[in-house]
PDB file of C-alpha atoms and ligand atoms in Angstrom:
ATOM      1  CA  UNK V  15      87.410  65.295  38.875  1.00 98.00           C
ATOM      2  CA  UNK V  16      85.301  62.503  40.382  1.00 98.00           C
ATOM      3  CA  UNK V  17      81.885  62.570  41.627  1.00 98.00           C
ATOM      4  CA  UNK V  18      81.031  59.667  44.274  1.00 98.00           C
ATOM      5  CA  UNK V  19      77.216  59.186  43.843  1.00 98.00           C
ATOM      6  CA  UNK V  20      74.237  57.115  44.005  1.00 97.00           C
ATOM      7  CA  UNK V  21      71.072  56.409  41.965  1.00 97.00           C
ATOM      8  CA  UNK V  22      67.802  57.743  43.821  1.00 97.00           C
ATOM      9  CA  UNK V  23      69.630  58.718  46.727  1.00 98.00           C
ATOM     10  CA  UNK V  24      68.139  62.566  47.252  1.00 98.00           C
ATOM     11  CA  UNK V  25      71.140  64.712  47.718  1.00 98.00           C
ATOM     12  CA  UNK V  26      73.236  62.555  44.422  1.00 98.00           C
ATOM     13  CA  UNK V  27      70.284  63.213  43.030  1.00 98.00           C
ATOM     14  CA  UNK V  28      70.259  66.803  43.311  1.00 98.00           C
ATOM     15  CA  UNK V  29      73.856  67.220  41.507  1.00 98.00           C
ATOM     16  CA  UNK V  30      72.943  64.651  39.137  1.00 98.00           C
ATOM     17  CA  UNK V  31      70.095  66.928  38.207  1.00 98.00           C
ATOM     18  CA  UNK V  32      72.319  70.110  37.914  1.00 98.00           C
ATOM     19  CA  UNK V  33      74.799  68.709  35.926  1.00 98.00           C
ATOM     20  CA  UNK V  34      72.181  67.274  33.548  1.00 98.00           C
ATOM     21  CA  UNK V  35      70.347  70.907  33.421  1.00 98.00           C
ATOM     22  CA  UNK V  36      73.653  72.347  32.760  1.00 98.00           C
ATOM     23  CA  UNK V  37      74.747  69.902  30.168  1.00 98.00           C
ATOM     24  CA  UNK V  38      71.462  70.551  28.273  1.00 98.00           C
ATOM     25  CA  UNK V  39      71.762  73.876  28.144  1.00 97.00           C
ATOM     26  CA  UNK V  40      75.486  73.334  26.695  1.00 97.00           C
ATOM     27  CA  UNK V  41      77.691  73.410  29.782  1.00 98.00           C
ATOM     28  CA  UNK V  42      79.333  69.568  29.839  1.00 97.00           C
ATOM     29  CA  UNK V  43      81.121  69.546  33.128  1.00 98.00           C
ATOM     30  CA  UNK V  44      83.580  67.139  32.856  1.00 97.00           C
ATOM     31  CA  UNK V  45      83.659  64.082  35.472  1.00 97.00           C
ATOM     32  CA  UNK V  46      84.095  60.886  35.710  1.00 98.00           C
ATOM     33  CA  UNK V  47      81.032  59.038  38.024  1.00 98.00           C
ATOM     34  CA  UNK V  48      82.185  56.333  40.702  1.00 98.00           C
ATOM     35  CA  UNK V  49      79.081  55.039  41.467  1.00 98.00           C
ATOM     36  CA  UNK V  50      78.807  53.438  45.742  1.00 98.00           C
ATOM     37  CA  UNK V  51      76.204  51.057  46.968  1.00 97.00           C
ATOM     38  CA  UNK V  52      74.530  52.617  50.190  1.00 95.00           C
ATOM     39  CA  UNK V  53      72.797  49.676  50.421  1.00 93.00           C
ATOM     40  CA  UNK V  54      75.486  47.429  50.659  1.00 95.00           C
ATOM     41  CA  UNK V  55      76.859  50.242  52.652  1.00 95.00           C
ATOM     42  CA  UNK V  56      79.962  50.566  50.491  1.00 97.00           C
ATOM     43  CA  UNK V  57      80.136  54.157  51.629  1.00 96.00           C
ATOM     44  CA  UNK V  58      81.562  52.814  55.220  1.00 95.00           C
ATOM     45  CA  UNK V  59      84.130  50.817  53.499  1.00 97.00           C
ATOM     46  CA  UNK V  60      87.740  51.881  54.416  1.00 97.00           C
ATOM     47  CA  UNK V  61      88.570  53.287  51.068  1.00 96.00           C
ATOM     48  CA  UNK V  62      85.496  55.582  51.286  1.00 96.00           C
ATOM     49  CA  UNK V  63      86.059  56.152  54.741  1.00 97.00           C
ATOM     50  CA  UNK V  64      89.548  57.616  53.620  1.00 97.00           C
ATOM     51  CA  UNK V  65      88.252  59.844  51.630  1.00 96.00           C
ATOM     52  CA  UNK V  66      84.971  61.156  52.804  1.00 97.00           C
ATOM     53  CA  UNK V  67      85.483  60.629  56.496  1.00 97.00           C
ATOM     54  CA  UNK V  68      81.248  61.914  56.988  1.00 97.00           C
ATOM     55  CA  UNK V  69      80.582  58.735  55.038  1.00 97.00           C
ATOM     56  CA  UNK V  70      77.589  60.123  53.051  1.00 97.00           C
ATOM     57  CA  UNK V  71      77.098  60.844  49.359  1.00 98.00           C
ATOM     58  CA  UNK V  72      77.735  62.713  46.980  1.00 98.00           C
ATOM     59  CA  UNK V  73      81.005  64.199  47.530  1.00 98.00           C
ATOM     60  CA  UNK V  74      83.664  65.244  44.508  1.00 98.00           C
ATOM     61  CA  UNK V  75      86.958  64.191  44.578  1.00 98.00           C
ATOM     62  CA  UNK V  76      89.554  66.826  42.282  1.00 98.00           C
ATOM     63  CA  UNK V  77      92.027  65.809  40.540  1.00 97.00           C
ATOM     64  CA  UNK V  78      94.397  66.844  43.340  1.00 98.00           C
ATOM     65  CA  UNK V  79      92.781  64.670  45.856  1.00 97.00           C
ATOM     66  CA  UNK V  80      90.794  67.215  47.173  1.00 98.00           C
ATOM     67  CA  UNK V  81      87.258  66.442  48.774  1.00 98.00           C
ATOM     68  CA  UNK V  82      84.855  68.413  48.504  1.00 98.00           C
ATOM     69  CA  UNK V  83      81.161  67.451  50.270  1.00 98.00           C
ATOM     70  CA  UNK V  84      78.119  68.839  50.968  1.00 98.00           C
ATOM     71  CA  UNK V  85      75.556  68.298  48.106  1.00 98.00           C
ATOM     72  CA  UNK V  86      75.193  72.335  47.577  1.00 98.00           C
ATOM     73  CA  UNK V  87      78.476  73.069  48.320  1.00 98.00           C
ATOM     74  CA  UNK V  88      79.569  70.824  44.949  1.00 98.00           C
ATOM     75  CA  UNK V  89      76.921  72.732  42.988  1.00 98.00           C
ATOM     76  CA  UNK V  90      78.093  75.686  43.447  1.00 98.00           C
ATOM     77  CA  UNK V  91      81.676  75.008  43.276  1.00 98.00           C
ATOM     78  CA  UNK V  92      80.247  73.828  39.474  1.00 98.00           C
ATOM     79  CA  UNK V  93      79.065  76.994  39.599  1.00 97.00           C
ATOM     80  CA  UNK V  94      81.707  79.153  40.267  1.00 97.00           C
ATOM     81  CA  UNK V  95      84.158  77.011  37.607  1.00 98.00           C
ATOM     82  CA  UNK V  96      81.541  76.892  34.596  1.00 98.00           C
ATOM     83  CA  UNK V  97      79.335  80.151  35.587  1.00 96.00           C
ATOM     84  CA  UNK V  98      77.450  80.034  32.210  1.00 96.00           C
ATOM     85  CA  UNK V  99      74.798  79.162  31.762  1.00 96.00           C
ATOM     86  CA  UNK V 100      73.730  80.446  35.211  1.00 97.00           C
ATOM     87  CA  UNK V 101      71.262  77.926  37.684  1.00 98.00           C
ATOM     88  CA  UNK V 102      71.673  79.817  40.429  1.00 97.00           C
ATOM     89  CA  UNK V 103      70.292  83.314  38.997  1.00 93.00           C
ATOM     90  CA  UNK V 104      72.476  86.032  37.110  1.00 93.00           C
ATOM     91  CA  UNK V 105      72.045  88.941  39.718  1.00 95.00           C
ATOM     92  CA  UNK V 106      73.268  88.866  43.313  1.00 96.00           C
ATOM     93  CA  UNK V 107      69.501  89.679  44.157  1.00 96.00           C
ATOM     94  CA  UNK V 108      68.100  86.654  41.716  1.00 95.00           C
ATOM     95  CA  UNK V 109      70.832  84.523  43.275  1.00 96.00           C
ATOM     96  CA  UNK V 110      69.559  85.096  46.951  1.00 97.00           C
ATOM     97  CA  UNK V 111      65.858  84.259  45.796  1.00 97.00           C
ATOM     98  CA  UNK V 112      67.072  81.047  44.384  1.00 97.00           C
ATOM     99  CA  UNK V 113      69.396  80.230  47.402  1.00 98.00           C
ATOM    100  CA  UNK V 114      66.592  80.944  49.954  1.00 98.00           C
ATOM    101  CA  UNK V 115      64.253  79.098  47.829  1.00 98.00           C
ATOM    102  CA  UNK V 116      66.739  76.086  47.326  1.00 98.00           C
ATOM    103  CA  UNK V 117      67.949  76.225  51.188  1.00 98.00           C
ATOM    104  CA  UNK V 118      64.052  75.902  52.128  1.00 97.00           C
ATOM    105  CA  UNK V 119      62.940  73.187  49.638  1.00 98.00           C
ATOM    106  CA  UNK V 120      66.088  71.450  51.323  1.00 98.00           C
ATOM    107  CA  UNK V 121      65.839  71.551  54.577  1.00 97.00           C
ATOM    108  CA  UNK V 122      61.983  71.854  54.785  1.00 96.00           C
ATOM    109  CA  UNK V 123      60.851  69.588  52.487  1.00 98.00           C
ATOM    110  CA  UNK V 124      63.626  66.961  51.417  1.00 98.00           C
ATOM    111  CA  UNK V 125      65.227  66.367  54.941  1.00 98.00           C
ATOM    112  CA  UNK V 126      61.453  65.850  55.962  1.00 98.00           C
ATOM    113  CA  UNK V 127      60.628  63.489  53.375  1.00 98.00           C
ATOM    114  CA  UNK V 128      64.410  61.745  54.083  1.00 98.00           C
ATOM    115  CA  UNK V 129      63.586  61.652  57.867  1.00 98.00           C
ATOM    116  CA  UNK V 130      59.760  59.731  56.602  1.00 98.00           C
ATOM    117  CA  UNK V 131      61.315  57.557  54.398  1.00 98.00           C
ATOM    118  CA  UNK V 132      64.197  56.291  56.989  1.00 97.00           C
ATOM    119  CA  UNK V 133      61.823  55.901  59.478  1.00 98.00           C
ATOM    120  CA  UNK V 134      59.520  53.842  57.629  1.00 97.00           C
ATOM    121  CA  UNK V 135      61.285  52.099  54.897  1.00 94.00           C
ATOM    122  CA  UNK V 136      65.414  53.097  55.302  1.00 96.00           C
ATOM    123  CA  UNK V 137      67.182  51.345  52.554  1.00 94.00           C
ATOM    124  CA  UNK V 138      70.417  51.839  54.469  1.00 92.00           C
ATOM    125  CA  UNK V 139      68.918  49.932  57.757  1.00 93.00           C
ATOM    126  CA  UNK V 140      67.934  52.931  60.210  1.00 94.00           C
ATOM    127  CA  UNK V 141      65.358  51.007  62.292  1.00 96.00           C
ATOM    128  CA  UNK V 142      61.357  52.299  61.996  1.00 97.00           C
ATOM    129  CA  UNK V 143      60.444  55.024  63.733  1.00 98.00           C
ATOM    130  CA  UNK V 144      56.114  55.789  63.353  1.00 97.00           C
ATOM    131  CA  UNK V 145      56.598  58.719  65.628  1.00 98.00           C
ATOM    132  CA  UNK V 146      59.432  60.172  63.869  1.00 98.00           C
ATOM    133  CA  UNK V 147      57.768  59.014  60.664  1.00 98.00           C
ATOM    134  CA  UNK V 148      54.966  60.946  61.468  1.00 97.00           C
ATOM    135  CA  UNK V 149      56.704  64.228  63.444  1.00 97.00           C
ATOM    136  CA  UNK V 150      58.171  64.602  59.887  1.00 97.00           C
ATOM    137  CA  UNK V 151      55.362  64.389  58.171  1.00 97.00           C
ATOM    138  CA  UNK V 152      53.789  67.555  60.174  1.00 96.00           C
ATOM    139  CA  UNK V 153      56.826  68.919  59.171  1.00 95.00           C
ATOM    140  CA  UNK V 154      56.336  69.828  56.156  1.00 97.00           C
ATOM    141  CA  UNK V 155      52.921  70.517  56.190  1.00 97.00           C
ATOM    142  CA  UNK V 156      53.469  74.404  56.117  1.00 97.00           C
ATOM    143  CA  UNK V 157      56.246  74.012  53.570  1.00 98.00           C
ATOM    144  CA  UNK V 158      54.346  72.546  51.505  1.00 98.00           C
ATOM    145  CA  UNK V 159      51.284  74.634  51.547  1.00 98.00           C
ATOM    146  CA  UNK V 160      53.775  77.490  51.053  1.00 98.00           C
ATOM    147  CA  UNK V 161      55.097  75.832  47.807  1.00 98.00           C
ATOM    148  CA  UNK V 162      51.506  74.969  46.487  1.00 98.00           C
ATOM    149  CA  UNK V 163      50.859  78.420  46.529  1.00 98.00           C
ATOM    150  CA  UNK V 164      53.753  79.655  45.024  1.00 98.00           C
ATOM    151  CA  UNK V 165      53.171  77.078  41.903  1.00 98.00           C
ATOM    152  CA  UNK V 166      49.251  77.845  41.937  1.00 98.00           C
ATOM    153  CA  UNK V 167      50.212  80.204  38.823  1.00 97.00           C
ATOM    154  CA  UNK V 168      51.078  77.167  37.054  1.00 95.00           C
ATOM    155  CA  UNK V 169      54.578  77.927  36.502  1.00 97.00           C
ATOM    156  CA  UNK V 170      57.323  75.770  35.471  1.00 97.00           C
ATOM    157  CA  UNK V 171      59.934  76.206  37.119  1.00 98.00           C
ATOM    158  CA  UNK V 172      59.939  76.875  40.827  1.00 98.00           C
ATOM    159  CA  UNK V 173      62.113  80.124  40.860  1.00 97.00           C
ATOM    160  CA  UNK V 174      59.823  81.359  37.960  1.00 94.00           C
ATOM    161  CA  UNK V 175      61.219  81.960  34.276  1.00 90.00           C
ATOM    162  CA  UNK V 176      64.145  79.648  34.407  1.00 96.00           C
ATOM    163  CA  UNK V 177      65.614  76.420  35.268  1.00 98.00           C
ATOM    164  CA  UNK V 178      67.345  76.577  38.840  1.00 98.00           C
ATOM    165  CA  UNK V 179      68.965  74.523  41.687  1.00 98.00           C
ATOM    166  CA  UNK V 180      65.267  75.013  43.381  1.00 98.00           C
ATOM    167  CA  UNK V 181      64.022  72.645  40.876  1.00 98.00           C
ATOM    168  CA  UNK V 182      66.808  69.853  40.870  1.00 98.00           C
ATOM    169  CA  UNK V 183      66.354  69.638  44.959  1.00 98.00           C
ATOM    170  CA  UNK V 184      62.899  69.341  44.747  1.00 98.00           C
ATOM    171  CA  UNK V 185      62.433  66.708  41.877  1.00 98.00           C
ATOM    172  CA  UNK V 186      65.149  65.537  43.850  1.00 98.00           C
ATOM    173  CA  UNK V 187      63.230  64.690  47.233  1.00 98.00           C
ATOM    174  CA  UNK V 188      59.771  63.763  44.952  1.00 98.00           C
ATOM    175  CA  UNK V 189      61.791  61.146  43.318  1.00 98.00           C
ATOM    176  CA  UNK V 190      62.963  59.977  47.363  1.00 98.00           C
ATOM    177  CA  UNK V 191      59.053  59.985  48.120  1.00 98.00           C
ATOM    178  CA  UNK V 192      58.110  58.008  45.817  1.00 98.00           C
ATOM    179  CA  UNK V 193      60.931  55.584  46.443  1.00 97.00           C
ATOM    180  CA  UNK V 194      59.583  55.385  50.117  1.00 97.00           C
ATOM    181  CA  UNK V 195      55.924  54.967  48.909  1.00 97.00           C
ATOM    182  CA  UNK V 196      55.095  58.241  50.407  1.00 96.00           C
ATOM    183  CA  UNK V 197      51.487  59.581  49.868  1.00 90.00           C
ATOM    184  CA  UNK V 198      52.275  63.812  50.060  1.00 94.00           C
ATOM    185  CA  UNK V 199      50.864  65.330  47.115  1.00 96.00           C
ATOM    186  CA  UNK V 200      46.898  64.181  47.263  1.00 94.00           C
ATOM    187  CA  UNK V 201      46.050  67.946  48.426  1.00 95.00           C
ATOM    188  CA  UNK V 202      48.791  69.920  46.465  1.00 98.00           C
ATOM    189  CA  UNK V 203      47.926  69.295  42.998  1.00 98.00           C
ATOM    190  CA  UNK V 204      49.911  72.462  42.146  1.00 98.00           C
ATOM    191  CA  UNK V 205      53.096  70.693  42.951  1.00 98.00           C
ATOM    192  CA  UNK V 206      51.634  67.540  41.751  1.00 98.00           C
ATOM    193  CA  UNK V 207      51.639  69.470  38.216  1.00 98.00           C
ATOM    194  CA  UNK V 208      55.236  70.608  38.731  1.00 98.00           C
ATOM    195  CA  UNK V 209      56.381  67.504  39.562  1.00 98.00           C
ATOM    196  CA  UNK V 210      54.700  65.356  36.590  1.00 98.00           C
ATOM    197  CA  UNK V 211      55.986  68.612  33.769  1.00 98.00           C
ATOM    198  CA  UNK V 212      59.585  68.686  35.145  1.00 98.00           C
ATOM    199  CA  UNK V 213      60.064  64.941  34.732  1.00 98.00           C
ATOM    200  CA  UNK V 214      59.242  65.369  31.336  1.00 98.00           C
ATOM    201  CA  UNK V 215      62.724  67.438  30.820  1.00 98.00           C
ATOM    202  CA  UNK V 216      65.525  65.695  29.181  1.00 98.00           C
ATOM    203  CA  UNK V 217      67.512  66.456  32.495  1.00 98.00           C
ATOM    204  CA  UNK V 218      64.753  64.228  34.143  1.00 98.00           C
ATOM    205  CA  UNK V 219      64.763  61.732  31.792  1.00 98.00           C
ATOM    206  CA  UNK V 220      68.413  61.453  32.130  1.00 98.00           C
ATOM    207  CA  UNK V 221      68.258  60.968  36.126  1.00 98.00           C
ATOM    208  CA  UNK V 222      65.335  60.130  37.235  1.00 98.00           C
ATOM    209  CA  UNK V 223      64.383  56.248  37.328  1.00 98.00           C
ATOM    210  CA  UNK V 224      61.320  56.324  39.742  1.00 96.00           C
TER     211      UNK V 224
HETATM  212  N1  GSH N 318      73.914  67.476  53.744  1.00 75.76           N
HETATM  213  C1  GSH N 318      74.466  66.420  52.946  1.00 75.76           C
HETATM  214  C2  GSH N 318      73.690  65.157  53.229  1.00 75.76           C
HETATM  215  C3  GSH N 318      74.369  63.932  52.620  1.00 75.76           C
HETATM  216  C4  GSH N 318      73.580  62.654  52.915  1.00 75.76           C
HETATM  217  O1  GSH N 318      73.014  62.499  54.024  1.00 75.76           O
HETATM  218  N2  GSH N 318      73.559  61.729  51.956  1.00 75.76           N
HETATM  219  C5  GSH N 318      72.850  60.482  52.107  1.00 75.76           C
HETATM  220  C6  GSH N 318      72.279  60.056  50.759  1.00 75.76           C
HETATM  221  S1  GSH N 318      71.016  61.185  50.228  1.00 75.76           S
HETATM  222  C7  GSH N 318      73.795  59.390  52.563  1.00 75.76           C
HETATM  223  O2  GSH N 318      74.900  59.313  52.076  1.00 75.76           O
HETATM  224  N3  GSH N 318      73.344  58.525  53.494  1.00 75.76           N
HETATM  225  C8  GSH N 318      74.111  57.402  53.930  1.00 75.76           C
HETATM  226  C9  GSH N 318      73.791  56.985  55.346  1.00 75.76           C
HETATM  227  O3  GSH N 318      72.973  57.641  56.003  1.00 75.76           O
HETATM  228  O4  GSH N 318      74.371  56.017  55.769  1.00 75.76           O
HETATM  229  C10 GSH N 318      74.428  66.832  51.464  1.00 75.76           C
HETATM  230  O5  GSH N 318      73.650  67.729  51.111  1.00 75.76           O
HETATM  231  O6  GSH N 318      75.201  66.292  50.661  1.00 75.76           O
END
C-alpha cells in the first residue's frame, strides 16, 4: 500500500496526522510514502495523471493498483482495516459526533483557510484573488466562533475525551494558515490554546514542520 502525499499540504496533512495518532497509540499501518512536489507540480505529471486522474493529493495506491482518493475517504478505509484503536469514536452515535464535527472543521474552516491562502499566497500558482481572499475569510467567521466556544472548557481534544479525526483536520488547516501567513486566531484564544497543546503531541511533532 502506497500513500502519495505532501509535506504541509492540508488534506496530506490530515492522514499524515491519523496515521501518526494511530501509530502512537500502537496501530502501525503499514505503507510505504511516495512523496510529490505540488510545487513543481509533479502531481500533473503523466505518471500521476495515470493514476490519480483528479490530480490532487493524498490518494493511496493498494497493492492491487487500486486508487483510492479523497483525504477522508483513506482515513476511514484505515479505519475500517485496523479498527483499533478507534479515531473515529467506538459507538455509531460517538462516530456521527466525530464525523459531523470532522465534516464541519473541513469544509468550514480548512477549505476556507485553503481558498485564503490560494488567493493570496498559492504555492501551486492560482493567481491572487483579495476578494476571494477576503469572501473566505467571512467565511469562517461563524465557524470559528462556533469552535471557540466549544473549546472555551479548555479541553484537549476537539471531540472531548479522546484523540479523533476532528483534531488531525484541524491542526491540519492551522498548520496551512500559518504557511499562508494568515492572522485568524487573535480573537479565539480558545483555539489558539488547542492549537499550541496539540502540537505538543508526538503525532505533531512527527508531522508538523510549521
Ligand atoms: N477533497 C480532497 C481535496 C484534495 C486537494 O485539493 N488536495 C490539494 C492539496 S491539500 C492538492 O492536491 N492541490 C493541488 C492543486 O490544486 O493543484 C481531499 O480531501 O483529499
Amino acid at each position: 500500500m502506497r500513500l502519495y502525499t505532501q509535506k504541509v499540504a492540508p488534506n496530506p496533512t490530515k492522514v499524515e496526522l491519523y496515521l501518526a495518532e494511530k501509530a502512537g497509540l500502537g496501530c502501525a499501518i503499514p505503507l510505504e510514502r511516495v512523496m510529490v512536489n505540488l510545487r513543481k507540480g509533479e502531481h500533473r505529471s503523466g505518471e500521476m495523471t495515470a493514476r490519480n486522474p483528479l490530480q490532487r493529493l493524498p490518494f493511496l495506491e493498494l497493492d492491487d493498483g487500486t486508487v483510492i482518493t479523497e483525504s477522508l475517504v483513506i482515513i476511514e478505509y484505515c479505519e475500517e482495516r485496523w479498527p483499533s484503536p478507534a479515531l473515529i469514536g467506538t459507538t455509531p452515535e460517538a462516530r456521527a459526533q466525530v464525523r459531523a464535527l470532522e465534516r464541519g472543521l473541513d469544509q468550514d474552516i480548512m477549505v476556507g483557510i485553503i481558498t485564503m491562502v490560494h488567493a493570496t499566497r498559492s504555492p501551486v500558482g492560482y493567481p491572487p484573488n483579495p476578494a476571494v481572499a477576503a469572501w473566505a475569510r467571512s467565511w469562517m467567521q461563524a465557524p470559528l466562533k462556533t469552535l471557540e466556544a466549544r473549546l472555551a472548557d479548555g479541553r484537549e481534544f476537539v471531540a472531548g475525551q479522546a484523540v479523533t479525526i476532528a483534531d488531525c483536520t484541524l491542526a491540519a488547516a492551522l498548520q496551512f494558515a500559518r504557511f499562508g501567513k494568515l492572522d485568524l486566531l487573535a480573537d479565539t484564544p480558545h483555539i489558539a490554546a488547542w492549537d499550541a497543546g496539540y502540537r505538543q503531541r508526538d503525532a505533531a511533532r512527527a508531522v508538523l514542520i510549521l
